[in-house]
Short mmCIF file of C-alpha atoms in Angstrom, two decimals:
data_model
loop_
_atom_site.label_atom_id
_atom_site.label_comp_id
_atom_site.label_asym_id
_atom_site.label_seq_id
_atom_site.Cartn_x
_atom_site.Cartn_y
_atom_site.Cartn_z
CA MET A 1 75.17 -16.83 -19.26
CA LYS A 2 71.48 -19.10 -18.30
CA LEU A 3 73.45 -19.09 -14.78
CA ASN A 4 73.57 -15.19 -14.92
CA SER A 5 70.13 -14.46 -16.17
CA LYS A 6 68.40 -17.15 -13.70
CA ILE A 7 70.21 -15.43 -10.91
CA ILE A 8 68.65 -12.11 -12.71
CA SER A 9 65.48 -13.03 -12.69
CA ILE A 10 65.04 -13.78 -9.23
CA ILE A 11 66.36 -10.96 -7.91
CA VAL A 12 64.43 -8.87 -9.94
CA VAL A 13 61.08 -10.69 -8.62
CA LEU A 14 62.80 -10.54 -4.70
CA VAL A 15 62.64 -6.83 -5.06
CA LEU A 16 59.24 -6.83 -6.63
CA VAL A 17 58.20 -8.77 -3.57
CA VAL A 18 59.66 -6.63 -1.26
CA VAL A 19 59.16 -3.00 -3.27
CA GLY A 20 55.14 -5.10 -3.54
CA TRP A 21 55.55 -5.76 0.97
CA LEU A 22 56.86 -1.83 1.75
CA ILE A 23 54.39 -0.01 -0.25
CA PHE A 24 51.50 -2.22 1.83
CA SER A 25 53.02 -2.24 4.92
CA SER A 26 53.13 1.90 4.14
CA ILE A 27 49.10 2.04 3.11
CA LYS A 28 48.13 -0.68 5.80
CA ASP A 29 50.00 1.35 8.56
CA ARG A 30 48.35 5.34 7.50
CA PRO A 31 46.96 6.64 10.67
CA LEU A 32 43.32 6.98 10.90
CA THR A 33 43.12 10.35 10.44
CA ALA A 34 39.44 10.60 8.64
CA LYS A 35 35.91 10.02 10.36
CA ILE A 36 32.44 9.24 8.50
CA ASN A 37 29.76 9.88 11.02
CA ILE A 38 27.01 7.49 9.73
CA GLU A 39 23.29 8.05 10.49
CA ALA A 40 20.55 5.42 9.20
CA VAL A 41 17.39 4.21 9.39
CA PRO A 42 15.54 1.69 9.89
CA SER A 43 17.71 1.46 13.40
CA ASP A 44 18.43 -2.64 13.36
CA LEU A 45 20.28 -2.20 9.46
CA SER A 46 23.10 -3.60 8.70
CA LEU A 47 26.16 -1.34 7.43
CA THR A 48 29.39 -1.64 5.83
CA ILE A 49 32.34 0.78 4.59
CA ASN A 50 33.76 -0.59 1.69
CA GLY A 51 32.22 -4.23 2.53
CA ASN A 52 33.94 -4.12 6.28
CA ASN A 53 31.44 -3.96 9.17
CA ALA A 54 30.32 -0.52 10.38
CA ARG A 55 28.38 0.80 13.19
CA GLN A 56 25.85 4.11 13.41
CA GLY A 57 28.12 7.17 14.28
CA ILE A 58 31.95 7.95 14.17
CA ASN A 59 33.77 5.22 12.30
CA LYS A 60 37.47 6.06 12.22
CA VAL A 61 39.03 5.80 8.34
CA ARG A 62 42.27 6.66 6.34
CA PRO A 63 41.53 9.20 3.85
CA GLY A 64 40.52 7.84 0.66
CA THR A 65 36.97 6.78 -1.14
CA TYR A 66 34.38 4.51 0.56
CA LYS A 67 31.53 2.98 -0.13
CA VAL A 68 28.56 2.74 2.75
CA VAL A 69 26.06 0.16 2.44
CA GLY A 70 22.65 -0.06 4.09
CA VAL A 71 21.04 -3.16 3.92
CA ARG A 72 18.10 -4.39 5.78
CA SER A 73 15.29 -7.32 4.56
CA GLY A 74 12.21 -5.41 3.38
CA PHE A 75 14.05 -2.75 2.17
CA ALA A 76 16.22 -1.83 -1.06
CA ASP A 77 19.52 -1.60 -0.67
CA GLN A 78 21.29 1.78 -0.33
CA SER A 79 24.36 2.98 -1.60
CA ILE A 80 26.71 6.56 -0.89
CA THR A 81 30.36 6.77 -2.01
CA ILE A 82 32.15 9.54 -0.04
CA THR A 83 35.85 10.78 0.03
CA VAL A 84 37.30 11.89 3.42
CA ASN A 85 40.38 13.46 3.59
CA LYS A 86 42.46 13.56 6.95
CA GLY A 87 41.18 15.55 9.44
CA ASP A 88 37.69 15.60 7.73
CA ASN A 89 34.23 14.15 9.58
CA LYS A 90 31.92 13.66 6.45
CA PHE A 91 28.08 12.81 7.37
CA ALA A 92 27.03 9.38 5.42
CA GLY A 93 22.95 9.66 5.94
CA ILE A 94 20.99 6.48 4.82
CA ALA A 95 17.09 5.99 4.88
CA LEU A 96 16.51 2.85 3.04
CA LEU A 97 13.26 2.32 1.11
CA SER A 98 10.60 0.19 1.30
CA ASN A 99 10.67 -2.74 -0.62
CA SER A 100 8.16 -4.90 0.33
CA PRO A 101 4.18 -5.25 1.73
CA LEU A 102 5.76 -6.22 5.13
CA THR A 103 7.55 -3.18 6.01
CA ILE A 104 5.62 -0.93 3.77
CA ASN A 105 4.06 1.07 6.48
CA TRP A 106 7.44 0.99 8.82
CA TYR A 107 8.06 4.21 9.09
CA SER A 108 4.19 5.24 10.54
CA ASP A 109 4.15 2.05 12.88
CA HIS A 110 7.83 3.55 14.11
CA PRO A 111 8.01 7.02 14.75
CA SER A 112 11.78 7.43 16.31
CA ASP A 113 12.53 5.65 13.07
CA ARG A 114 10.32 7.83 11.04
CA GLN A 115 11.67 11.56 13.09
CA LYS A 116 15.25 10.45 12.16
CA SER A 117 14.58 9.68 8.57
CA GLN A 118 13.18 12.86 8.14
CA ASP A 119 16.39 14.52 10.11
CA ILE A 120 18.45 12.43 7.46
CA SER A 121 16.59 13.55 4.59
CA SER A 122 17.02 17.20 5.81
CA ARG A 123 20.56 16.98 6.17
CA ASN A 124 21.34 15.61 2.99
CA ALA A 125 19.47 18.21 1.41
CA ASP A 126 22.07 20.67 3.29
CA ILE A 127 24.91 18.87 2.51
CA THR A 128 24.03 18.77 -1.29
CA ALA A 129 22.69 22.47 -1.89
CA THR A 130 26.00 23.18 -0.31
CA ALA A 131 28.47 21.14 -2.50
CA ALA A 132 25.77 22.37 -5.64
CA THR A 133 26.46 26.23 -4.66
CA GLN A 134 29.96 25.38 -3.98
CA ASN A 135 30.62 23.87 -7.36
CA VAL A 136 28.38 25.91 -9.00
CA PRO A 137 28.67 29.25 -7.28
CA ILE A 138 26.18 31.32 -9.77
CA ILE A 139 23.29 29.67 -8.66
CA LYS A 140 22.80 31.68 -5.57
CA LYS A 141 21.83 34.73 -8.39
CA LEU A 142 19.46 32.83 -9.91
CA PRO A 143 16.64 32.62 -10.99
CA TYR A 144 17.27 35.73 -13.09
CA LEU A 145 15.23 37.34 -15.49
CA GLY A 146 16.54 39.32 -18.44
CA PRO A 147 15.27 42.64 -19.44
CA GLY A 148 12.13 42.70 -20.42
CA ASN A 149 11.48 39.16 -19.83
CA GLU A 150 14.23 38.77 -22.93
CA PHE A 151 15.20 35.07 -20.96
CA ARG A 152 15.04 33.43 -17.55
CA ILE A 153 17.93 31.98 -16.13
CA ASP A 154 17.78 29.58 -13.71
CA TYR A 155 19.35 25.73 -12.47
CA SER A 156 17.92 22.05 -12.19
CA PHE A 157 18.70 18.68 -11.57
CA PRO A 158 18.11 16.86 -14.18
CA PRO A 159 17.55 12.44 -13.28
CA GLY A 160 20.73 11.06 -13.33
CA SER A 161 22.57 13.90 -13.13
CA ASP A 162 25.43 14.49 -10.60
CA PRO A 163 23.41 16.47 -7.44
CA ASN A 164 26.43 18.14 -6.63
CA LYS A 165 26.55 20.04 -9.88
CA PRO A 166 23.51 21.33 -11.08
CA THR A 167 22.88 22.46 -14.88
CA ILE A 168 21.91 26.02 -16.12
CA VAL A 169 18.58 26.04 -17.73
CA ILE A 170 17.83 28.63 -19.20
CA SER A 171 14.77 29.42 -20.86
CA SER A 172 13.94 32.09 -24.07
CA SER A 173 11.70 32.12 -27.34
CA SER A 174 14.21 33.75 -29.38
CA ASP A 175 18.18 32.85 -29.87
CA GLY A 176 19.18 36.38 -29.42
CA GLY A 177 17.56 35.82 -25.96
CA LYS A 178 19.41 32.76 -25.13
CA GLN A 179 23.21 35.17 -26.64
CA ASP A 180 21.95 37.56 -23.93
CA ALA A 181 21.35 34.72 -21.25
CA LEU A 182 25.28 33.94 -21.60
CA ALA A 183 26.51 37.06 -21.93
CA TRP A 184 24.70 38.27 -18.94
CA ILE A 185 26.51 34.44 -17.07
CA LYS A 186 29.75 35.41 -18.72
CA SER A 187 29.79 39.36 -17.26
CA GLN A 188 29.14 37.26 -13.85
CA GLY A 189 32.36 35.94 -14.40
CA TYR A 190 31.75 32.90 -15.48
CA ASN A 191 32.94 30.53 -18.29
CA THR A 192 30.04 29.20 -19.63
CA SER A 193 32.24 26.45 -21.43
CA LYS A 194 32.38 25.02 -18.47
CA LEU A 195 28.53 25.17 -17.08
CA SER A 196 26.16 22.18 -18.10
CA ILE A 197 23.13 24.88 -20.01
CA VAL A 198 20.24 23.87 -21.12
CA TYR A 199 17.95 25.55 -23.20
CA LYS A 200 13.95 25.52 -23.43
CA GLY A 201 11.49 28.05 -25.18
CA GLN A 202 9.34 29.95 -23.10
#
C-alpha cells in the first residue's frame, strides 16, 4: 500500500512538472505582436521594461502589462505602467525631472532635450485627454451651466486620482441645484452611480 502511494505521489509530481513546463513554454513562445514606442529625456538615460533593458523607439513585446522605467543620475526616476494588446503600438513618454543642483539647468543647457521634453509632455497630455474622454464621455459636454445659474457641472483631476478617469464636479448652493444637476447628467444617458462625483458650494 505504501509503495502504491509513493508511485502515485511521484506520478502527480511528474504531471505537475510537465503541465508547468507546457504552460511556461506556451507563454515564452508567444510571438512579439505588440509594440511600446518609448521617447525619453535626458537622451542618455537608462530605460527598462519590466526590469529588462529597453531602448528609445520601438520595443517589440508580447501582449500584456509592462512597467517602463527611466533612470539617470541627478534626476528622479519615472515609471509608466502600460498595457498592450496584440497589434498595439503604444506610446510611452518619459521626461525626467532634476533632483540635484548638478542637473537643475539641464533642459536650459540642452535645447534638443528641452524641445523633446515639451513634445513628450504635449503628447502625453493628448493621450490622457483622449483616454479621459473615452472613459467618461460626458466631459465633452462640460462645463455645463444650469438654468438660472442654479448649478454648474465641470470636471477635474484631483491629486492622486487616475488621470484617465476625471471626477465630475457639481457646484451649487442648494440641495435642489445638486439634484437638478444629477437629473441633467441622467438625461444625457449616464448612470450617476458609475461616475466619480464631488459637490462644491458656489
